[in-house]
């Protein structure tokens, strides 16, 4: 089994098809999503 760590990312906007979508437009403060951690992502 592959143990992949995930990082939770919170952002007030996301970009879809070149347009910014703000969480406030949907009654939220931020969007939440998970990103798999790789050696490149670790800082």
XYZ file of N, CA and C in Angstrom:
129
model
N 0.843 -1.185 0.000
C 0.000 0.000 0.000
C 0.885 1.244 0.000
N 0.526 2.199 -0.817
C 1.306 3.425 -0.953
C 0.804 4.453 0.057
N 1.694 4.907 0.931
C 1.314 5.930 1.911
C 1.599 7.301 1.337
N 0.552 7.962 0.887
C 0.681 9.294 0.312
C 0.124 10.294 1.309
N 0.923 11.286 1.646
C 0.475 12.333 2.554
C -0.238 13.409 1.743
N -1.231 14.006 2.355
C -1.985 15.071 1.703
C -1.890 16.340 2.527
N -1.862 17.459 1.849
C -1.857 18.761 2.497
C -3.199 19.421 2.212
N -3.791 20.029 3.238
C -5.054 20.745 3.076
C -4.732 22.195 2.744
N -5.355 22.703 1.693
C -5.103 24.069 1.234
C -6.403 24.863 1.340
N -6.310 26.052 1.920
C -7.451 26.962 2.020
C -7.125 28.205 1.209
N -8.047 28.630 0.355
C -7.807 29.811 -0.463
C -9.113 30.580 -0.672
N -9.055 31.920 -0.675
C -10.271 32.713 -0.835
C -10.811 32.724 -2.265
N -10.012 32.239 -3.226
C -10.486 32.173 -4.606
C -9.807 31.014 -5.320
N -10.440 30.553 -6.398
C -9.851 29.550 -7.273
C -9.947 30.075 -8.699
N -9.098 29.572 -9.569
C -9.113 29.981 -10.971
C -9.611 28.815 -11.810
N -10.686 29.046 -12.563
C -11.279 28.035 -13.435
C -11.419 28.641 -14.822
N -10.805 28.007 -15.809
C -10.857 28.480 -17.194
C -10.438 29.936 -17.314
N -9.412 30.330 -16.538
C -8.879 31.680 -16.616
C -9.663 32.740 -15.865
N -10.708 32.342 -15.151
C -11.512 33.306 -14.396
C -11.418 32.997 -12.914
N -11.313 34.046 -12.107
C -11.274 33.857 -10.658
C -12.683 33.706 -10.115
N -12.858 32.688 -9.285
C -14.128 32.471 -8.603
C -13.868 32.687 -7.124
N -14.544 33.664 -6.537
C -14.338 34.011 -5.138
C -15.307 33.244 -4.255
N -14.793 32.736 -3.133
C -15.604 31.976 -2.186
C -16.743 32.837 -1.636
N -16.504 34.110 -1.461
C -17.523 35.012 -0.929
C -18.772 35.048 -1.814
N -18.603 34.786 -3.095
C -19.751 34.759 -4.007
C -20.675 33.582 -3.714
N -20.152 32.598 -2.991
C -20.921 31.401 -2.654
C -21.216 31.317 -1.164
N -21.081 32.446 -0.458
C -21.393 32.491 0.963
C -20.349 31.813 1.840
N -19.147 31.659 1.339
C -18.067 31.032 2.091
C -16.938 32.032 2.291
N -16.075 31.721 3.260
C -14.892 32.565 3.452
C -13.743 32.059 2.594
N -13.605 30.736 2.488
C -12.525 30.135 1.708
C -12.993 28.838 1.067
N -12.280 28.423 0.018
C -12.443 27.099 -0.553
C -11.421 26.188 0.112
N -11.768 24.917 0.319
C -10.865 23.955 0.938
C -10.685 22.793 -0.026
N -9.433 22.381 -0.249
C -9.172 21.199 -1.051
C -7.868 20.565 -0.611
N -7.683 19.299 -0.977
C -6.475 18.574 -0.578
C -5.559 18.401 -1.783
N -4.250 18.455 -1.501
C -3.231 18.312 -2.531
C -2.273 17.232 -2.061
N -1.979 16.235 -2.912
C -1.018 15.217 -2.498
C 0.367 15.826 -2.328
N 1.035 15.430 -1.241
C 2.383 15.920 -0.973
C 3.397 15.116 -1.744
N 4.320 15.816 -2.390
C 5.445 15.173 -3.080
C 6.706 15.865 -2.615
N 7.840 15.360 -3.013
C 9.104 15.985 -2.637
C 9.180 17.406 -3.169
N 8.581 17.648 -4.322
C 8.611 18.967 -4.932
C 7.802 19.977 -4.107
N 6.682 19.521 -3.478
C 5.818 20.404 -2.708
C 6.393 20.758 -1.349
N 7.237 19.900 -0.794
C 7.776 20.147 0.543
C 8.760 21.301 0.523
N 8.585 22.208 1.468
C 9.487 23.361 1.539
C 10.109 23.436 2.904
